[in-house]
Tab-separated table of C-alpha atoms in Angstrom:
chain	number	residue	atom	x	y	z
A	423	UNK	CA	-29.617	13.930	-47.351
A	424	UNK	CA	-28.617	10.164	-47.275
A	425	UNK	CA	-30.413	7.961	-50.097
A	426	UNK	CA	-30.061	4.381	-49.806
A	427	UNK	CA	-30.749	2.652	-52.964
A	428	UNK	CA	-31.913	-1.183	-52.577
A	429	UNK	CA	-32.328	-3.692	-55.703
A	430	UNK	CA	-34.839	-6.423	-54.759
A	431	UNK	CA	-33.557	-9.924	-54.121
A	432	UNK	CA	-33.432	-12.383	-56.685
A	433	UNK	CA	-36.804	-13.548	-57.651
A	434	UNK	CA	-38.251	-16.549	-59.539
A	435	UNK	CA	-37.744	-16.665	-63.055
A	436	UNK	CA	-39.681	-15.070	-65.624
A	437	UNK	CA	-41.819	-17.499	-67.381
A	438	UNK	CA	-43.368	-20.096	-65.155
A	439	UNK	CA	-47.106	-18.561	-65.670
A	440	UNK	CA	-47.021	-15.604	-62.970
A	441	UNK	CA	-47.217	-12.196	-64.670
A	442	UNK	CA	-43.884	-9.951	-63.589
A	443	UNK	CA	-45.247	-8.364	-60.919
A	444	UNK	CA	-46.554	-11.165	-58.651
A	445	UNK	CA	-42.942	-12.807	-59.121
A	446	UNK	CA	-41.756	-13.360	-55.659
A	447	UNK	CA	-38.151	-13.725	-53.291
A	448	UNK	CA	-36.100	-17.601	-53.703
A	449	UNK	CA	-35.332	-18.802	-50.643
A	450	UNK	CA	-32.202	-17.840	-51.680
A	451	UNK	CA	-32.907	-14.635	-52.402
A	452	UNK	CA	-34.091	-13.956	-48.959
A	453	UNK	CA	-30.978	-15.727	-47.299
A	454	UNK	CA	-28.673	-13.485	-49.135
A	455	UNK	CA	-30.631	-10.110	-48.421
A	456	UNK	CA	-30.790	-10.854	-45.005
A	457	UNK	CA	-27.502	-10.542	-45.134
A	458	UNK	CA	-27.189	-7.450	-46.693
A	459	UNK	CA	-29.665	-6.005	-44.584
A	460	UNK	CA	-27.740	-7.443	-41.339
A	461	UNK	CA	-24.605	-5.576	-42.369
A	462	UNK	CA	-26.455	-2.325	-42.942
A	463	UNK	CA	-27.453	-2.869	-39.520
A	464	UNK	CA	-24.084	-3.438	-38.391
A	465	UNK	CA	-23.283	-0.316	-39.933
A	466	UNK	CA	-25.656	1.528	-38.124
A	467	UNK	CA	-27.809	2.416	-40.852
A	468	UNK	CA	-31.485	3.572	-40.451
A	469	UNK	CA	-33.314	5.246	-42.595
A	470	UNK	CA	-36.469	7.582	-41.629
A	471	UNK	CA	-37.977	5.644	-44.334
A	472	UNK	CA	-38.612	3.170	-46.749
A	473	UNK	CA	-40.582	3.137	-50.271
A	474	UNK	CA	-41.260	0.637	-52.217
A	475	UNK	CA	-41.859	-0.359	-55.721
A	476	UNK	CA	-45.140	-2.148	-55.626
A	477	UNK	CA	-44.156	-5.254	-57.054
A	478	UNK	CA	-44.404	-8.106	-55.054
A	479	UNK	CA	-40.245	-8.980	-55.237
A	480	UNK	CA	-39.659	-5.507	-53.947
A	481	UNK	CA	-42.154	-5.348	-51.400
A	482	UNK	CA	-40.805	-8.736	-49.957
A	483	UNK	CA	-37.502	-6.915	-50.336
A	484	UNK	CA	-38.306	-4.027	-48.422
A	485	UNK	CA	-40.570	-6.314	-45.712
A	486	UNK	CA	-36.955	-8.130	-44.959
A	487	UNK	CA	-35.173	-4.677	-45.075
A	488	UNK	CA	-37.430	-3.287	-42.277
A	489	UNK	CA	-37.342	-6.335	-40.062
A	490	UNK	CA	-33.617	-6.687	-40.403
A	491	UNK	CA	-33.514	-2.917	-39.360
A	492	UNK	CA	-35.786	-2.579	-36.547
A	493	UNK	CA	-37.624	-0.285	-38.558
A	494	UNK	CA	-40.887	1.095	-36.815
A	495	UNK	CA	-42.242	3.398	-39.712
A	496	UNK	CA	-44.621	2.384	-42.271
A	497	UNK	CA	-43.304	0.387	-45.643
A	498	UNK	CA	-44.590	2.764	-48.492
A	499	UNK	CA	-45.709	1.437	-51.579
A	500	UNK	CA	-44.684	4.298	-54.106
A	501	UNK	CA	-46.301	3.327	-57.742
A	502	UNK	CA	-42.950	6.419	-58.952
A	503	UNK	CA	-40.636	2.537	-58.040
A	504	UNK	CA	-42.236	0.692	-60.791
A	505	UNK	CA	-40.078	-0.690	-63.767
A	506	UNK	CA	-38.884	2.374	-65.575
A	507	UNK	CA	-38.253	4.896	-62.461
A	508	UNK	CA	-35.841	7.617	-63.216
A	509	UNK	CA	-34.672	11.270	-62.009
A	510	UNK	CA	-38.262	12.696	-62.378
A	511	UNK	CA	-39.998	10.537	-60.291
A	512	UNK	CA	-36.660	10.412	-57.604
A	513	UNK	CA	-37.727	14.190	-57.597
A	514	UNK	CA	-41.672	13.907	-57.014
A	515	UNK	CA	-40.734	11.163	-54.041
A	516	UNK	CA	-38.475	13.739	-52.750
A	517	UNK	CA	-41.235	16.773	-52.894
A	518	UNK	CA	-43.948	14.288	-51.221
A	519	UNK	CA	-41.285	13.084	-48.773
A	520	UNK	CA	-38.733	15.959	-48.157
A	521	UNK	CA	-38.665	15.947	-44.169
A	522	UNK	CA	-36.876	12.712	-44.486
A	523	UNK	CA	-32.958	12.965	-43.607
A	524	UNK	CA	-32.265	9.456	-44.478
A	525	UNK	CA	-34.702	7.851	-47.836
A	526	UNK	CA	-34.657	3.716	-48.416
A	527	UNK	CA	-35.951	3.422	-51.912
A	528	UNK	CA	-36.444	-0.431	-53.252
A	529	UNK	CA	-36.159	-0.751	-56.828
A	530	UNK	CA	-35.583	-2.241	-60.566
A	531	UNK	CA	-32.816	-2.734	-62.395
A	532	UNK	CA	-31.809	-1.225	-64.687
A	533	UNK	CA	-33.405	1.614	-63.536
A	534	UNK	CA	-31.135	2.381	-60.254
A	535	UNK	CA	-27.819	1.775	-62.524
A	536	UNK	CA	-29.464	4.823	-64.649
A	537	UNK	CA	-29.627	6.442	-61.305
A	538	UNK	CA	-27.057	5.799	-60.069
A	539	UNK	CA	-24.881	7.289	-62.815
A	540	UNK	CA	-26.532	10.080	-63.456
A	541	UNK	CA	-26.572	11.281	-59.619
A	542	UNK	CA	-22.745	10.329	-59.202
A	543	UNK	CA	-22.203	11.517	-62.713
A	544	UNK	CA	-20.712	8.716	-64.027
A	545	UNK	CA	-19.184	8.738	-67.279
A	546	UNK	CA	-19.863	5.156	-67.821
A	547	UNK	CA	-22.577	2.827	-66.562
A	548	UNK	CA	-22.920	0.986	-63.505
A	549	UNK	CA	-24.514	-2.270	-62.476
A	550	UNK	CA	-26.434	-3.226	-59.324
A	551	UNK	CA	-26.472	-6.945	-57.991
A	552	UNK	CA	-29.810	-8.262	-56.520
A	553	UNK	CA	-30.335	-7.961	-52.903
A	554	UNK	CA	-27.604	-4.901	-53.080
A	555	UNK	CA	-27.979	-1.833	-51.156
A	556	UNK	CA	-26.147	1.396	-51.946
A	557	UNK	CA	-25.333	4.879	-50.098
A	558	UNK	CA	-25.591	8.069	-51.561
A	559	UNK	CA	-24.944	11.213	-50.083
A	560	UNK	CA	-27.300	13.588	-51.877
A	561	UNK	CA	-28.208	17.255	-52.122
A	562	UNK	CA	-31.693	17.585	-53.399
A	563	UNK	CA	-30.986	20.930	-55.631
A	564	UNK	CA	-28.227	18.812	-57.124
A	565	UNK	CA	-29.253	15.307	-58.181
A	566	UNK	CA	-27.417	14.874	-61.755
A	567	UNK	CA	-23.545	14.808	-60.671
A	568	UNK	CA	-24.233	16.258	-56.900
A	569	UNK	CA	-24.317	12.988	-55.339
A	570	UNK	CA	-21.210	11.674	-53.153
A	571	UNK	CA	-20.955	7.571	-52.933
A	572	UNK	CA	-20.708	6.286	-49.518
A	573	UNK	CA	-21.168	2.259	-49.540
A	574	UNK	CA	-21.979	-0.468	-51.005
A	575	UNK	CA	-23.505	-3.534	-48.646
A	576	UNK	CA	-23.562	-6.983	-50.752
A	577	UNK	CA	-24.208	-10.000	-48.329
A	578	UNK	CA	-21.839	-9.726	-45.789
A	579	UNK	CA	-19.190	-7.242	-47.275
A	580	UNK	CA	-19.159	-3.641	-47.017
A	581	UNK	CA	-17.582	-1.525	-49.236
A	582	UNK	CA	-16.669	1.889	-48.334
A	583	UNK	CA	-14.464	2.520	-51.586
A	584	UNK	CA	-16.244	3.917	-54.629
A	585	UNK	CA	-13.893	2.425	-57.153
A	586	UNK	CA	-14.225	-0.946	-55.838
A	587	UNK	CA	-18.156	-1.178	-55.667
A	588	UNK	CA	-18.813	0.532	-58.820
A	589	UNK	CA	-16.344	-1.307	-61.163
């Protein structure tokens, strides 16, 4: 199964009055994850679908992600995506969602880094850039060191070698 992993683009700055979750996409932010999103597409990446974390950054996120994508399914607001997602709720999103080949999830740092590592089985740790995306070839009855790294989309590069993306 192919798992995309998506940080949301940068957002405003904590602190201006808005509680975290209604903190929304820079213009900035949008300008670089289109291009993100427009090299996935020159990739040929599609995923059979896209969840969300429900805050608003994400959503906008995922909103640019499928538009980008020519995505026809429905953006799904999965609560499992809030700030402090790990392996057990990457599991229950699988069980809801298994008959996907191909799963878009749009998250929180540093919550995919955690994932990250522990479904490449990383010694180390890992960080993930806003507006990032990341490809993870994944078997399901194998998720803490089963995972194979495919890509890594950041603006306009793409990165195909593991070393390089993760260092």
């Amino acid at each position: 199964m192919k798992l995309i992993l998506v940080r949301h683009a940068a957002a405003i700055d904590r602190g201006i009055g808005l509680a975290d979750e209604r903190r929304y996409l820079t213009p900035e932010g949008r300008g670089y994850f289109r291009k993100t999103a427009r090299t996935m597409r020159e990739q040929g990446l599609a995923p059979d679908l896209i969840l969300t974390s429900p805050l608003l950054r994400a959503v906008q996120t995922a909103d640019i992600l499928a538009e980008r994508l020519k995505y026809a399914g429905e953006l799904i607001v999965a609560d499992d995506l809030e700030p402090g997602f790990a392996l057990p709720g990457l599991e229950r999103l699988l069980a809801k969602h298994g008959d996907a080949r191909a799963f878009c999830l749009v998250g929180h740092e540093p919550d995919l880094s955690h994932l990250v590592v522990t479904l490449l089985g990383l010694p180390g740790s890992c960080r993930f850039r806003k507006g990032t995306a990341l490809g993870l070839d994944v078997d399901p009855g194998n998720l803490r060191g089963g995972a194979r790294f495919e890509w890594l989309a950041a603006g306009r590069e793409f990165i195909a070698s593991r070393d390089q993306a993760l260092k």
